[in-house]
Every structure is written in structure tokens, then in C-alpha cells.
mmCIF file of C-alpha atoms in Angstrom:
data_model
loop_
_atom_site.group_PDB
_atom_site.id
_atom_site.type_symbol
_atom_site.label_atom_id
_atom_site.label_comp_id
_atom_site.label_asym_id
_atom_site.label_seq_id
_atom_site.Cartn_x
_atom_site.Cartn_y
_atom_site.Cartn_z
ATOM 1 C CA MET A 1 -28.116 -6.700 -1.362
ATOM 2 C CA ASN A 2 -24.694 -5.546 -2.380
ATOM 3 C CA ASN A 3 -21.839 -5.874 0.060
ATOM 4 C CA LEU A 4 -21.309 -3.241 2.700
ATOM 5 C CA PHE A 5 -17.805 -2.226 3.708
ATOM 6 C CA ALA A 6 -16.218 -1.146 6.976
ATOM 7 C CA MET A 7 -12.678 0.087 7.525
ATOM 8 C CA GLN A 8 -10.146 -2.252 9.137
ATOM 9 C CA ARG A 9 -6.493 -1.779 10.059
ATOM 10 C CA ALA A 10 -3.854 -4.416 9.250
ATOM 11 C CA ASN A 11 -3.778 -5.500 12.913
ATOM 12 C CA GLY A 12 -7.528 -6.297 12.799
ATOM 13 C CA ASP A 13 -8.832 -3.158 14.538
ATOM 14 C CA TRP A 14 -12.030 -1.695 13.098
ATOM 15 C CA PHE A 15 -12.443 2.045 12.592
ATOM 16 C CA ALA A 16 -15.027 3.560 14.937
ATOM 17 C CA LEU A 17 -15.922 7.105 15.921
ATOM 18 C CA ASP A 18 -16.816 8.430 19.344
ATOM 19 C CA HIS A 19 -20.402 9.614 18.874
ATOM 20 C CA TYR A 20 -21.766 11.107 22.107
ATOM 21 C CA GLY A 21 -19.894 8.551 24.196
ATOM 22 C CA ARG A 22 -20.829 5.557 22.036
ATOM 23 C CA LEU A 23 -18.715 3.789 19.446
ATOM 24 C CA ARG A 24 -20.036 4.264 15.935
ATOM 25 C CA VAL A 25 -18.741 2.178 13.001
ATOM 26 C CA PRO A 26 -19.277 3.799 9.590
ATOM 27 C CA LEU A 27 -20.381 1.460 6.790
ATOM 28 C CA PHE A 28 -20.027 2.196 3.092
ATOM 29 C CA HIS A 29 -21.996 1.017 0.049
ATOM 30 C CA SER A 30 -18.879 0.302 -2.030
ATOM 31 C CA ILE A 31 -15.108 0.097 -1.888
ATOM 32 C CA HIS A 32 -15.014 3.297 -3.920
ATOM 33 C CA ASP A 33 -17.090 5.173 -1.319
ATOM 34 C CA ALA A 34 -14.863 3.843 1.470
ATOM 35 C CA MET A 35 -11.707 4.927 -0.357
ATOM 36 C CA MET A 36 -13.127 8.397 -1.020
ATOM 37 C CA ALA A 37 -13.978 8.792 2.666
ATOM 38 C CA ARG A 38 -10.474 7.551 3.494
ATOM 39 C CA LEU A 39 -8.915 10.285 1.370
ATOM 40 C CA ARG A 40 -11.054 12.938 3.040
ATOM 41 C CA ASN A 41 -10.539 11.782 6.660
ATOM 42 C CA PHE A 42 -6.956 11.680 7.921
ATOM 43 C CA GLY A 43 -7.834 9.136 10.643
ATOM 44 C CA LEU A 44 -8.792 6.557 8.004
ATOM 45 C CA LEU A 45 -5.449 6.508 6.175
ATOM 46 C CA LEU A 46 -4.243 3.415 8.058
ATOM 47 C CA PHE A 47 -7.460 1.521 7.333
ATOM 48 C CA ASN A 48 -8.638 -0.407 4.276
ATOM 49 C CA PRO A 49 -12.181 -1.315 3.206
ATOM 50 C CA VAL A 50 -13.283 -4.837 4.112
ATOM 51 C CA ALA A 51 -16.606 -6.464 3.232
ATOM 52 C CA VAL A 52 -18.933 -6.713 6.206
ATOM 53 C CA ASN A 53 -20.022 -10.257 7.073
ATOM 54 C CA ALA A 54 -21.265 -12.304 10.043
ATOM 55 C CA LEU A 55 -17.728 -12.547 11.456
ATOM 56 C CA PHE A 56 -17.559 -8.734 11.449
ATOM 57 C CA LEU A 57 -20.679 -8.612 13.635
ATOM 58 C CA LYS A 58 -19.141 -11.080 16.090
ATOM 59 C CA LYS A 59 -15.903 -9.090 16.312
ATOM 60 C CA THR A 60 -17.485 -5.654 16.773
ATOM 61 C CA VAL A 61 -18.652 -6.005 20.328
ATOM 62 C CA PRO A 62 -18.052 -3.366 22.976
ATOM 63 C CA LEU A 63 -15.329 -3.830 25.574
ATOM 64 C CA PRO A 64 -16.448 -4.411 29.166
ATOM 65 C CA GLY A 65 -17.840 -1.195 30.593
ATOM 66 C CA GLU A 66 -18.591 0.366 27.186
ATOM 67 C CA ASP A 67 -21.981 0.987 25.662
ATOM 68 C CA GLU A 68 -23.276 -0.908 22.652
ATOM 69 C CA VAL A 69 -21.579 -0.360 19.285
ATOM 70 C CA ASP A 70 -23.653 1.565 16.726
ATOM 71 C CA PHE A 71 -23.364 1.279 12.968
ATOM 72 C CA CYS A 72 -24.055 4.071 10.510
ATOM 73 C CA LEU A 73 -24.588 3.799 6.787
ATOM 74 C CA ILE A 74 -22.705 6.516 4.912
ATOM 75 C CA ASP A 75 -24.553 7.572 1.756
ATOM 76 C CA ASP A 76 -22.120 10.323 0.732
ATOM 77 C CA PRO A 77 -18.419 9.719 1.463
ATOM 78 C CA PHE A 78 -17.689 13.444 1.088
ATOM 79 C CA VAL A 79 -19.702 14.542 4.122
ATOM 80 C CA SER A 80 -18.997 14.042 7.813
ATOM 81 C CA LEU A 81 -18.922 10.415 8.934
ATOM 82 C CA ASN A 82 -21.194 11.436 11.821
ATOM 83 C CA LEU A 83 -24.053 12.163 9.409
ATOM 84 C CA GLY A 84 -24.761 8.560 8.392
ATOM 85 C CA ALA A 85 -28.073 6.861 9.089
ATOM 86 C CA THR A 86 -27.906 4.632 12.179
ATOM 87 C CA VAL A 87 -28.406 0.923 11.536
ATOM 88 C CA GLU A 88 -29.167 -1.427 14.421
ATOM 89 C CA ARG A 89 -27.146 -4.626 14.794
ATOM 90 C CA ARG A 90 -30.234 -6.768 14.131
ATOM 91 C CA ALA A 91 -31.077 -4.857 10.936
ATOM 92 C CA LEU A 92 -27.452 -5.087 9.800
ATOM 93 C CA ALA A 93 -27.469 -8.850 10.390
ATOM 94 C CA GLN A 94 -30.488 -9.124 8.091
ATOM 95 C CA LEU A 95 -28.724 -7.094 5.395
ATOM 96 C CA ILE A 96 -25.731 -9.396 5.430
ATOM 97 C CA ARG A 97 -26.241 -12.697 3.691
ATOM 98 C CA PRO A 98 -24.287 -15.641 5.038
ATOM 99 C CA ALA A 99 -21.452 -16.680 2.705
ATOM 100 C CA LYS A 100 -23.076 -20.072 1.957
ATOM 101 C CA GLU A 101 -26.323 -18.378 0.941
ATOM 102 C CA GLN A 102 -24.367 -16.060 -1.379
ATOM 103 C CA GLU A 103 -22.572 -19.053 -2.943
ATOM 104 C CA VAL A 104 -25.871 -20.887 -3.508
ATOM 105 C CA PHE A 105 -27.407 -17.736 -4.983
ATOM 106 C CA ALA A 106 -24.404 -17.209 -7.306
ATOM 107 C CA SER A 107 -24.369 -20.859 -8.443
ATOM 108 C CA ASN A 108 -28.126 -20.709 -9.110
ATOM 109 C CA GLU A 109 -27.606 -17.558 -11.186
ATOM 110 C CA GLN A 110 -24.802 -19.229 -13.162
ATOM 111 C CA ALA A 111 -26.946 -22.315 -13.784
ATOM 112 C CA SER A 112 -29.839 -20.111 -14.897
ATOM 113 C CA ASP A 113 -27.572 -18.155 -17.261
ATOM 114 C CA SER A 114 -26.193 -21.394 -18.710
ATOM 115 C CA LEU A 115 -29.713 -22.752 -19.242
ATOM 116 C CA THR A 116 -30.796 -19.501 -20.921
ATOM 117 C CA ARG A 117 -27.784 -19.603 -23.272
ATOM 118 C CA THR A 118 -28.498 -23.272 -24.128
ATOM 119 C CA GLN A 119 -32.171 -22.515 -24.818
ATOM 120 C CA SER A 120 -31.189 -19.546 -27.001
ATOM 121 C CA ALA A 121 -28.750 -21.689 -28.981
ATOM 122 C CA LEU A 122 -31.406 -24.392 -29.504
ATOM 123 C CA GLN A 123 -33.946 -21.789 -30.632
ATOM 124 C CA ALA A 124 -31.447 -20.265 -33.055
ATOM 125 C CA THR A 125 -30.633 -23.698 -34.498
ATOM 126 C CA GLU A 126 -34.327 -24.551 -34.834
ATOM 127 C CA THR A 127 -35.037 -21.222 -36.564
ATOM 128 C CA TRP A 128 -32.095 -21.747 -38.941
ATOM 129 C CA GLU A 129 -33.301 -25.270 -39.820
ATOM 130 C CA ASN A 130 -36.880 -24.009 -40.327
ATOM 131 C CA GLU A 131 -35.575 -21.390 -42.752
ATOM 132 C CA GLY A 132 -33.989 -24.109 -44.884
ATOM 133 C CA GLY A 133 -30.545 -24.291 -43.328
ATOM 134 C CA HIS A 134 -28.915 -27.711 -43.163
ATOM 135 C CA THR A 135 -25.931 -29.099 -41.300
#
């Protein structure tokens, strides 16, 4: 899954909307989508896109006396931020890979790419030698 992005102010506050008395945090598919929504919504001008991770989930808890925080996935940054599809906290946690898992996945991909390049080079050398090429 690609990263998801939420909007955060320099002081650490996360952008959230009041949606029928509940806090609703819009999430974006890319930095570009978040920046486009920022340009369209005056209230977002003080916020910057930040990748959503497990720490984000820990920090976005309601204050005492408030209802649960909702998350909404914004598919089109040019429409109202209230029109995003609601994502439950548990589902969002499953979408977010822990950083260590991402690092292992990336290193495995790099190792696989390196192995593929090595195999391709060996095959090219073998083909060249079979065609009469010499070193």
C-alpha cells in the first residue's frame, strides 16, 4: 500500500473537521492530493502533508469528553473534505505498515533487483561466449 497523508501544523496539531459533532481527519492518497486540497481549503493553509504511520494513530485520540475520531479517505482533493469515505481506526491500522516491515520489504526488493541484474549479466556473458565471443 502506498503511504497515506494527513495534514499537520508545525506545532504538531492535526487537521480535523467537525462532522456532525465528531472529529473527522481527512486522509489523502498522495502529497500532491493533499497540497491540492490545501490550496482549495483556506483552513488548510497552515498545515503540511505528513505520512500517516502508527505514531499518528496513537496521537489522534479524542480529548476527554469527546467522541471517537473518524478518518476519511479523500479520493478527489477538489471536492468537499466531508465527502470522503469513512475508514475505521482498525482498518486504517491494517493499511499502515510498520516502519520496520517497510524497511524489510524495501531491502528484499533491492536484493531481488540486484540478483536479477546479476543473473541478466551472467546470461548475457554466456550468450556472448556461446556466439564465439572471447575475453
